Coordinates of C-alpha atoms and ligand atoms in Angstrom, one line a residue:
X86 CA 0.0 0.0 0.0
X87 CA 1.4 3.4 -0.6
X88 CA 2.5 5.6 2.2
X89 CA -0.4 7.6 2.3
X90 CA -3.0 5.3 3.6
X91 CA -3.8 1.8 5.5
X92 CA -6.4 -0.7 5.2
X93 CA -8.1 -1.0 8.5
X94 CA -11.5 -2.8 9.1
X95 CA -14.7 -1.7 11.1
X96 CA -17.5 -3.3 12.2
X97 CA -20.0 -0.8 10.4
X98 CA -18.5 -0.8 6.7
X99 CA -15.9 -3.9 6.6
X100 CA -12.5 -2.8 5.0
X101 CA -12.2 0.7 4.4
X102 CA -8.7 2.8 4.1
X103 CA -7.7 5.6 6.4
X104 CA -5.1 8.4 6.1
X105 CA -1.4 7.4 7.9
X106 CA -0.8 11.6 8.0
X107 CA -2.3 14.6 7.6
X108 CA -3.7 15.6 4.3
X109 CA -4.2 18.9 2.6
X110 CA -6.7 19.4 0.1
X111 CA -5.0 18.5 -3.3
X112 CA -3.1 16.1 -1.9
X113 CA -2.7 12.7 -3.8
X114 CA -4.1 10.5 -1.5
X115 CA -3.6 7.0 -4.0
X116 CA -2.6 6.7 -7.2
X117 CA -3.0 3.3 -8.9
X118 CA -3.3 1.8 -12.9
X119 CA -5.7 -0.4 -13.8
X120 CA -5.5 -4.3 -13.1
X121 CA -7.6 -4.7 -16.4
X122 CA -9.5 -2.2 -18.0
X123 CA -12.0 -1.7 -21.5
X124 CA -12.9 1.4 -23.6
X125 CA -16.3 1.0 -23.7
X126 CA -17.8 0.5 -26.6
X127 CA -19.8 3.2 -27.5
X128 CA -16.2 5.4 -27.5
X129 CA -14.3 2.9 -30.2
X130 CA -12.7 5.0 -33.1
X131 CA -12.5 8.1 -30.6
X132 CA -10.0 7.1 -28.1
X133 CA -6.8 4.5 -28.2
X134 CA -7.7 1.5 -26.9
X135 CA -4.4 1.2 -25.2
X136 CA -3.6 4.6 -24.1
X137 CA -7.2 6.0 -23.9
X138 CA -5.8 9.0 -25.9
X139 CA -8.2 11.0 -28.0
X140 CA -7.3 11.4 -31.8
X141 CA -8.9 11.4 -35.3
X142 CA -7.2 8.4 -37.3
X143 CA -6.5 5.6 -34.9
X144 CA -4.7 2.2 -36.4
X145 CA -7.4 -0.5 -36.5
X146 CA -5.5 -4.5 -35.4
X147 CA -5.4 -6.0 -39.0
X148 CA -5.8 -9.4 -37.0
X149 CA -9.1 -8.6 -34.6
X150 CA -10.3 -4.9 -36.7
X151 CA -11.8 -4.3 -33.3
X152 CA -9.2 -2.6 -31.7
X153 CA -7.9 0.9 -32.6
X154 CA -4.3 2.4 -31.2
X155 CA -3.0 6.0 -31.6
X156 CA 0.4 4.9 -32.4
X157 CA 2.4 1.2 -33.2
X158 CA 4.0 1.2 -29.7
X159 CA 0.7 1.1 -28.2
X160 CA -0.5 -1.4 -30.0
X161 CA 2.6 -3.3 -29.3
X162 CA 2.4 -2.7 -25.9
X163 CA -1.6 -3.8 -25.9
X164 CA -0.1 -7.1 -27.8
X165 CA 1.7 -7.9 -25.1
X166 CA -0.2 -7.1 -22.2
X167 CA -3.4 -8.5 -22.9
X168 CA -4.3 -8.7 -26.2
X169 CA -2.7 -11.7 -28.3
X170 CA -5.1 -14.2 -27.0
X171 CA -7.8 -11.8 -27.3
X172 CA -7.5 -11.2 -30.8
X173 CA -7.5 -14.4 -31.9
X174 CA -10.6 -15.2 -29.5
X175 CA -12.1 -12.0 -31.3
X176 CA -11.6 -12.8 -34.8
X177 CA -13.0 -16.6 -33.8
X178 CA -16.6 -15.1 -33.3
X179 CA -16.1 -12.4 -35.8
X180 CA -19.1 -10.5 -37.2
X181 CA -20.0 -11.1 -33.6
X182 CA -18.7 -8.8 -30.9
X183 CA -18.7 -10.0 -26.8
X184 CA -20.4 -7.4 -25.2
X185 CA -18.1 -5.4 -23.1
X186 CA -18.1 -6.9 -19.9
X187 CA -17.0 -10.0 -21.3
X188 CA -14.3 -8.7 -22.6
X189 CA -13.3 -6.7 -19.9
X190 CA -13.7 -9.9 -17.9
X191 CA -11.5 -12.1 -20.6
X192 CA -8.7 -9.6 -20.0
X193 CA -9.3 -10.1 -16.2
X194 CA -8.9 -13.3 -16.3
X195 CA -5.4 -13.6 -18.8
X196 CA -3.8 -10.8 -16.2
X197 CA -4.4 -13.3 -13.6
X198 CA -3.1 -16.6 -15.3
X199 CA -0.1 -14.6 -16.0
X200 CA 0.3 -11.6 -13.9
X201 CA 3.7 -12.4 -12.1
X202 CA 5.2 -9.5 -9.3
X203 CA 6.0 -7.7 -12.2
X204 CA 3.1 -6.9 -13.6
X205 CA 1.4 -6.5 -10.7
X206 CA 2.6 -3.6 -8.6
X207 CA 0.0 -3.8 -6.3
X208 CA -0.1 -6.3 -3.0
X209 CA -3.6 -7.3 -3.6
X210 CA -5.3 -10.0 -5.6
X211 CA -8.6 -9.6 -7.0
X212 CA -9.7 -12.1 -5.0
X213 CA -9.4 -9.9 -2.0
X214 CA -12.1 -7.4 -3.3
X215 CA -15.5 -7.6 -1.7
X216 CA -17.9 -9.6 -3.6
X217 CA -21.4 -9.3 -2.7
X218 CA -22.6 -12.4 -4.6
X219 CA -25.1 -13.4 -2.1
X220 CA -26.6 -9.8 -1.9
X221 CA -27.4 -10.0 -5.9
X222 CA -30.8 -10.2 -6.7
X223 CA -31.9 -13.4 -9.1
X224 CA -32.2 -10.9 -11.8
X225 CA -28.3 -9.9 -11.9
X226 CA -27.2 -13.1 -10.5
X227 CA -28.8 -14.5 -14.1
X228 CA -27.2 -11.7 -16.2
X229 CA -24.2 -13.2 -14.7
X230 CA -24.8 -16.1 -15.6
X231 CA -25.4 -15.1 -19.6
X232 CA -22.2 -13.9 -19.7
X233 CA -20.6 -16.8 -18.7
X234 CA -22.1 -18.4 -21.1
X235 CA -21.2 -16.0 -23.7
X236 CA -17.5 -16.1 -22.3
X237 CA -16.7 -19.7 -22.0
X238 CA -17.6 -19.1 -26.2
X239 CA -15.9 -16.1 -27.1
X240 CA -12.6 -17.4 -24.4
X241 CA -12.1 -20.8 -25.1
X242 CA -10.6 -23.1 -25.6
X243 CA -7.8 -21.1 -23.1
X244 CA -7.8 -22.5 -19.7
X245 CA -9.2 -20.7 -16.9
X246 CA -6.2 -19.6 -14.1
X247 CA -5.8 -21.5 -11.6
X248 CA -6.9 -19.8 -8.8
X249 CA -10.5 -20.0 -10.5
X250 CA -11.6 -23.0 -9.9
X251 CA -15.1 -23.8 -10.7
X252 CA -18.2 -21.9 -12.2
X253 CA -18.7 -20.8 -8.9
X254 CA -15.8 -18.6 -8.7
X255 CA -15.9 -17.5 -11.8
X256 CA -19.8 -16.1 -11.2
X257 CA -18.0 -14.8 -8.0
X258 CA -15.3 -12.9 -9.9
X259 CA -18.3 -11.5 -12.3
X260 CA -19.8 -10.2 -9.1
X261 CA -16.6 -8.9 -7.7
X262 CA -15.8 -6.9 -10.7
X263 CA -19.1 -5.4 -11.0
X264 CA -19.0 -3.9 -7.4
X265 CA -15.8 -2.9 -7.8
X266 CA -15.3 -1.4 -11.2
X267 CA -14.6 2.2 -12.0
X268 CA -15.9 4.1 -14.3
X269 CA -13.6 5.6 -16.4
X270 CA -14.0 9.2 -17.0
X271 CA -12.5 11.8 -19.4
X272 CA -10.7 15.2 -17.6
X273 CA -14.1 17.0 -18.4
X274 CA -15.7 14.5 -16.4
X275 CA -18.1 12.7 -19.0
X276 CA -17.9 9.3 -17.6
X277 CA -18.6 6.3 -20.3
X278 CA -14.7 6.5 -21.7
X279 CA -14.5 3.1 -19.9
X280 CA -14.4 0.5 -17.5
X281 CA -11.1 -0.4 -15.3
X282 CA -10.5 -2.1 -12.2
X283 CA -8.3 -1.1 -9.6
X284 CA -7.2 -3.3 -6.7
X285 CA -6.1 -1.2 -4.0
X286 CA -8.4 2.0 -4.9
X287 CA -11.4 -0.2 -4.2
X288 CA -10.6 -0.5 -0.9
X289 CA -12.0 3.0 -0.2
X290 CA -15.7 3.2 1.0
X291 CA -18.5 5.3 -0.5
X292 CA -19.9 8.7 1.0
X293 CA -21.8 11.5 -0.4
X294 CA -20.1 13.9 1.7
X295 CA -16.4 12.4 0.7
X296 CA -13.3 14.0 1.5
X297 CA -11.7 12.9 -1.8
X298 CA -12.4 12.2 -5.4
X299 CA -11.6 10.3 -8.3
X300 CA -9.2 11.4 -10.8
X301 CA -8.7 10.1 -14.0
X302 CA -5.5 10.4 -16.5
X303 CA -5.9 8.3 -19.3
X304 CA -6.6 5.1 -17.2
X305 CA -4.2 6.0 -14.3
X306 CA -6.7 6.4 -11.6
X307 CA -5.5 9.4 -8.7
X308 CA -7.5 9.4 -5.4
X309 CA -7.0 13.2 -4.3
X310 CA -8.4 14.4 -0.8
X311 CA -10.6 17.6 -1.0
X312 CA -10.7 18.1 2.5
X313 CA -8.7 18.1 5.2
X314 CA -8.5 14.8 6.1
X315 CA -6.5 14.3 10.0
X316 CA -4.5 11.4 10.3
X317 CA -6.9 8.5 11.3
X318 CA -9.5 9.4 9.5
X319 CA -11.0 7.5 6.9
X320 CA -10.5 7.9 2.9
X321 CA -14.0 8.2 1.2
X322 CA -15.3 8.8 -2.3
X323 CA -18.6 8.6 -3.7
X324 CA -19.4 6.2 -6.0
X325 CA -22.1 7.3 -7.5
X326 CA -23.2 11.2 -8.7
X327 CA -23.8 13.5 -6.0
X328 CA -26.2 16.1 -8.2
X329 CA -28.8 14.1 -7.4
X330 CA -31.5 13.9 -4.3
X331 CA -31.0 11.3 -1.8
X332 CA -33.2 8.6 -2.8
X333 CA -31.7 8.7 -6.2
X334 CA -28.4 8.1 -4.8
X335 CA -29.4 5.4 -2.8
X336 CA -31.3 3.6 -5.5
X337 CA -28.5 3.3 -7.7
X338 CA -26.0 2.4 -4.7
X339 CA -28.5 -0.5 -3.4
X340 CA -28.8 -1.8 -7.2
X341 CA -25.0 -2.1 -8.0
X342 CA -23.6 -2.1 -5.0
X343 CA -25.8 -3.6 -3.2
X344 CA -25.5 -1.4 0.3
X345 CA -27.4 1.6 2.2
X346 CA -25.5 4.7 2.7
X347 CA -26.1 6.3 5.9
X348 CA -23.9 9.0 5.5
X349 CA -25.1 12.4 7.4
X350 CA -26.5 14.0 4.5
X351 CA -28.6 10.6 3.5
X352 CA -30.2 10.1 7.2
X353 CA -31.1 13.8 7.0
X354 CA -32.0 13.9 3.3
X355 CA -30.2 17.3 3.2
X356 CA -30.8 19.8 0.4
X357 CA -33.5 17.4 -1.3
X358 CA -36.8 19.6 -0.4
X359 CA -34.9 22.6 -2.3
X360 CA -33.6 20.1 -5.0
X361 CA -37.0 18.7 -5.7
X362 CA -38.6 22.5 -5.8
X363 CA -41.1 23.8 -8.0
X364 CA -42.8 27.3 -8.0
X365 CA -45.6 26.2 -5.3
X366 CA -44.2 23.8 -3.5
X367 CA -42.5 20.2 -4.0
X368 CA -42.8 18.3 -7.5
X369 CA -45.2 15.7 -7.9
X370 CA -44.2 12.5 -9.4
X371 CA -46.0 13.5 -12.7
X372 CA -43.5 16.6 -12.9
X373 CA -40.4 14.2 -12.3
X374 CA -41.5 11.5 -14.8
X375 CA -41.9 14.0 -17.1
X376 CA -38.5 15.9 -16.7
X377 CA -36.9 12.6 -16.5
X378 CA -38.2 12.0 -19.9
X379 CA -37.3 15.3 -21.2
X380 CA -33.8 14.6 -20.4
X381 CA -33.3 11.3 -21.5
X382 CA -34.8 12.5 -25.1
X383 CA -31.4 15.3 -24.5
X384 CA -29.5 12.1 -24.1
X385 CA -30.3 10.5 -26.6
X386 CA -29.9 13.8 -29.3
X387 CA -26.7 14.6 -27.8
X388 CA -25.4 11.0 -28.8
X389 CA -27.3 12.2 -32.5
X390 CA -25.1 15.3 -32.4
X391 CA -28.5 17.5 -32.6
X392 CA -27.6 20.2 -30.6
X393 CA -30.7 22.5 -32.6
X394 CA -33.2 20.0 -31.3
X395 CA -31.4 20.1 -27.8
X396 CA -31.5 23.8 -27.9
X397 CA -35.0 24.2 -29.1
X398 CA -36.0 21.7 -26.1
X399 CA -34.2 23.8 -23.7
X400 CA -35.6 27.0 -24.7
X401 CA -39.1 25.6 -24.3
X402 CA -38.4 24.8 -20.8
X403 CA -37.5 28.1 -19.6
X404 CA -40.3 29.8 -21.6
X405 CA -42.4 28.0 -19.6
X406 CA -40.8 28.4 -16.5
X407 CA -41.1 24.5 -16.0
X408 CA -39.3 24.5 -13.2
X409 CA -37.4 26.5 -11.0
X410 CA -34.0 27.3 -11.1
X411 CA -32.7 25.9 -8.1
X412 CA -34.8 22.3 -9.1
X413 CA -31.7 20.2 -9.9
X414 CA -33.2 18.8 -13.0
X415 CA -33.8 22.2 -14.4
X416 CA -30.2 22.7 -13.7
X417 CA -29.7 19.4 -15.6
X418 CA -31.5 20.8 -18.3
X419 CA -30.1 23.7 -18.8
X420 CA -26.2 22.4 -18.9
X421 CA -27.8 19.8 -21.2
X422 CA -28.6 23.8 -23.1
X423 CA -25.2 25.1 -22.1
X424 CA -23.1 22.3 -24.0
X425 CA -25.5 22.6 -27.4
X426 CA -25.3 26.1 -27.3
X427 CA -21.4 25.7 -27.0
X428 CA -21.7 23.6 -30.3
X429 CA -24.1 25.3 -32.0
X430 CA -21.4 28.8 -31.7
X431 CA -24.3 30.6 -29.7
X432 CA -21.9 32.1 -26.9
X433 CA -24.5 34.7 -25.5
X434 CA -26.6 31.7 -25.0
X435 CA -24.8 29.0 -23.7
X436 CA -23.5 31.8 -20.9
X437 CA -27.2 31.9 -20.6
X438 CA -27.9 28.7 -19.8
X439 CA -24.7 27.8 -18.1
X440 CA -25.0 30.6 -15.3
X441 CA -28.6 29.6 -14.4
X442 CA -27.0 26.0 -13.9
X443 CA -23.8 27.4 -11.9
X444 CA -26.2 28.4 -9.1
X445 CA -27.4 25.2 -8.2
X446 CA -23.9 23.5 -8.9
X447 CA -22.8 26.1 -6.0
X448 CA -26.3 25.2 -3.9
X449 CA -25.6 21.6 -3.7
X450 CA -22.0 20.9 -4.4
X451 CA -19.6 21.2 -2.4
X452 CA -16.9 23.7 -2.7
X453 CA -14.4 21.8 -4.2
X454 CA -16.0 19.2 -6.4
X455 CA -14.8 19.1 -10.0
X456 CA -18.1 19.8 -11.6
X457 CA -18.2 23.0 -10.0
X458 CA -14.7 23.5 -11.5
X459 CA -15.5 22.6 -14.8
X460 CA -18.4 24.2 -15.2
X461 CA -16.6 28.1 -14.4
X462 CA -14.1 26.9 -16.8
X463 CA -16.3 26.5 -19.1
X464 CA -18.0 29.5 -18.6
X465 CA -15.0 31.7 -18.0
X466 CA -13.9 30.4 -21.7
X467 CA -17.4 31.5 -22.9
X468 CA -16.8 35.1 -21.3
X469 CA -13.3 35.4 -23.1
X470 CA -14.1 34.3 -26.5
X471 CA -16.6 37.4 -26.0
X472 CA -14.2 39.8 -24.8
X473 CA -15.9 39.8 -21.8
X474 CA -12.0 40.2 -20.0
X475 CA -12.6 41.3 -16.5
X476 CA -15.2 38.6 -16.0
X477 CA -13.7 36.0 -18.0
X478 CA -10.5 36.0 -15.1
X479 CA -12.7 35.9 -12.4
X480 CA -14.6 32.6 -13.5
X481 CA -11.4 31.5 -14.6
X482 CA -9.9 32.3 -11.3
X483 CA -12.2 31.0 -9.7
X484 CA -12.3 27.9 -11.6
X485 CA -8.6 27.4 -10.7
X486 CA -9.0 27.6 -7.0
X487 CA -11.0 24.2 -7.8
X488 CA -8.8 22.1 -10.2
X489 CA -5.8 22.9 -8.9
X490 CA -7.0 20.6 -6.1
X491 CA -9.2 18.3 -7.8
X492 CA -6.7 17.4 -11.1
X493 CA -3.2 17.2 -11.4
X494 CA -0.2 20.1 -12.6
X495 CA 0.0 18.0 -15.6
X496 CA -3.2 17.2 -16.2
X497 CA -4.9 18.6 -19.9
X498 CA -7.3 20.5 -18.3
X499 CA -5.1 22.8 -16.1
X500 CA -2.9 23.1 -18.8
X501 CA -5.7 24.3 -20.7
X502 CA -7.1 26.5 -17.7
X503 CA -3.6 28.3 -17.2
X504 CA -3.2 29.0 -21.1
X505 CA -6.6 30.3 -20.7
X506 CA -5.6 32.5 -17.9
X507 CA -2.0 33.6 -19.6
X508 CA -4.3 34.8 -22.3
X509 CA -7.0 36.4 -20.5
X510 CA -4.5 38.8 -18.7
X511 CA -2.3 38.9 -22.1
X512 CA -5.6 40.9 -23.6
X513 CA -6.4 42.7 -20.6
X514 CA -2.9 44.1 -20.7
X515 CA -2.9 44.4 -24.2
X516 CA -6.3 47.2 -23.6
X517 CA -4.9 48.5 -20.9
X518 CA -1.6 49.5 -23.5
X519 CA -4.1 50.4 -26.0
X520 CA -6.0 53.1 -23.9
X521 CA -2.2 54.6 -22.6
Ligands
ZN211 ZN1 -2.4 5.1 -27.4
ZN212 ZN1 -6.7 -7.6 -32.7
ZN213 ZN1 -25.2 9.0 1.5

């Protein structure tokens, strides 16, 4: 384990990690690369399969034409890490393609037949990592079950390693790496680049008040606190998305994860009268449906590219005042406006609708959480491409105080936030000469 952090256990949450010193915020608490990883499918031709890099033209494998790489060495290096046997299992059911988790779980299962010290820089074995098989419902203990079935096709006829022993285990390490998987997220924080798992990073417990959070680069995975976190205390994330009401939360944390978070702000449902607001009084069920619709048709013209239809949408829902402001899936709507507007070139706009979504991102989220980061960027970006100087650095500014704490110095997006910066103040100085 790194020098950072310990694994304890408690009776309330099992095996949890807890800080050996004193953390600031910004700190890296745990920084770990995956044990076996996928780019999801939906994001093939975008970014290297190897290096998770984004970049037009990617080399497709001649063998499996599944796989795309940026460059030869990382398809070289994906050759020898984990995917020679893979390609020829994938070219064996070719038109057919596994779906993801199988091959995520193929990969899984080749790092552990031959995963030696050397490639495995971490103590742990996946077989450590909690697997809540019993807690599945019948449902997901079935899905399981398909993909088995599926994989014992697409893998075979390659042994299985021998610490797996029976079908038994293997359904077990199905289970394990579905409550213990990360999503893999891009620096802007859209989060279906991929899948990976990480052996000592799922150690740390969930909490929607966490003192750190998740950072990806590429597929290396940093754990960064947020907080001051005392030496002692426990390391926690949250695993799930915290612009959400409490009984969302929970929902999705008893379905995969298959636990109840009692965390303070659960037990006291905190903020989620003024989240579920409308004009007189709290929604009704009718309202949320509805609005849950309304964004999941946003979804699914986003994926379209139709940013006019998004925009159109958007604009009808604050004509008629559908919901308030502070309503957090009004403030859904309206970044789902923001980003189209951003497409679309509509600056005045997407400022617009970005700024009316800020307020509830500052309402709910706490002071340091990426989102909030990301979404001054974004607007302090808007403001300079308008001219809009003196504003521009203070969103920026602002924006900085955030990601320098939540991403690293090397990371794309402060590098993009401090050329942003050296810019703004190069054309506030450059107005300042003018007027002399
Ligand atoms: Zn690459
Ligand atoms: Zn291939
Ligand atoms: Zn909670």
């Amino acid at each position: 384990m790194d020098v950072e952090v310990e694994l304890f256990t408690s009776e309330k949450s099992g095996r949890g990690l807890k800080a050996k010193r004193n953390l600031n915020p910004g700190s890296t608490v745990l920084s770990s690369e995956p044990y076996a990883y996928l780019l999801s499918k939906k994001q093939k031709g975008v970014y290297c399969d190897f290096c998770f890099k984004k970049q037009d033209g990617l080399l497709q494998c001649s063998g499996c034409k599944y796989m795309k790489y940026c460059n030869r060495n990382c398809q070289k290096m994906a050759w020898n890490e984990h995917h020679k046997a893979e390609c020829a299992a994938l070219k064996n059911v070719m038109p057919k393609r596994p779906p993801d988790f199988v091959i995520l779980l193929g990969r899984l299962l080749w790092n552990m037949q031959h995963s030696n010290s050397a490639k495995l820089p971490e103590k742990n074995s996946i077989l450590d990592l909690e697997s809540n098989y019993n807690k599945l419902s019948q449902d997901q203990k079935e899905a399981l079950m398909n993909f088995l079935v599926i994989l014992h096709k697409f893998w075979s006829p390659k042994p299985l390693p021998s610490q797996v022993k029976d079908n038994k285990m293997l359904l077990e390490l199905c289970a394990r790496i579905k409550n213990n998987s990360f999503a893999i997220c891009n620096e802007e924080l859209q989060s279906d680049v991929g899948t990976g798992v990480y052996l000592n990073c799922s150690f740390i417990n969930h909490s929607c008040e966490p003192n750190c959070v998740a950072e990806f680069n590429m597929r290396t995975l940093k754990i960064r606190a947020v907080k001051n976190i005392a030496a002692g205390e426990e390391v926690l994330i949250s695993y799930v998305d915290l612009f959400a009401p409490s009984f969302e939360r929970q929902q999705e944390l008893m379905s995969i994860y298959r636990f109840q978070c009692t965390c303070n702000s659960c037990n006291a449902k905190t903020d989620d009268d003024q989240m579920m607001q409308d004009f007189d009084g709290k929604m009704t069920e009718s309202k949320l449906s509805s609005v849950k619709d309304t964004l999941s048709q946003m979804e699914e013209l986003r994926k379209q590219s139709d940013y006019q239809k998004i925009k159109v949408l958007v604009e009808g829902c604050v004509k008629r005042k559908i919901l308030p402001h502070e309503n957090i899936y009004m403030a859904k709507v309206l970044d789902f406006g923001m980003d189209a507007c951003i497409e679309l070139g509509i600056l005045t706009q997407a400022f617009e609708f970005g700024s009316m979504a800020l307020f509830s991102y500052k309402l709910y989220l706490h002071a340091n959480h990426p989102m909030l980061g990301i979404q001054l960027m974004k607007l302090g970006k808007i403001l300079l491409h308008e001219e809009k100087n003196q504003d521009a650095m203070q969103f920026l500014r602002e924006a900085f105080k955030i990601l320098a704490i939540t991403h690293s110095p090397n990371s794309s997006v402060l590098t993009e936030l401090q050329n942003l910066l050296g810019q703004c103040s190069a054309e506030m100085q450059n107005l300042e000469n003018s007027l002399d």
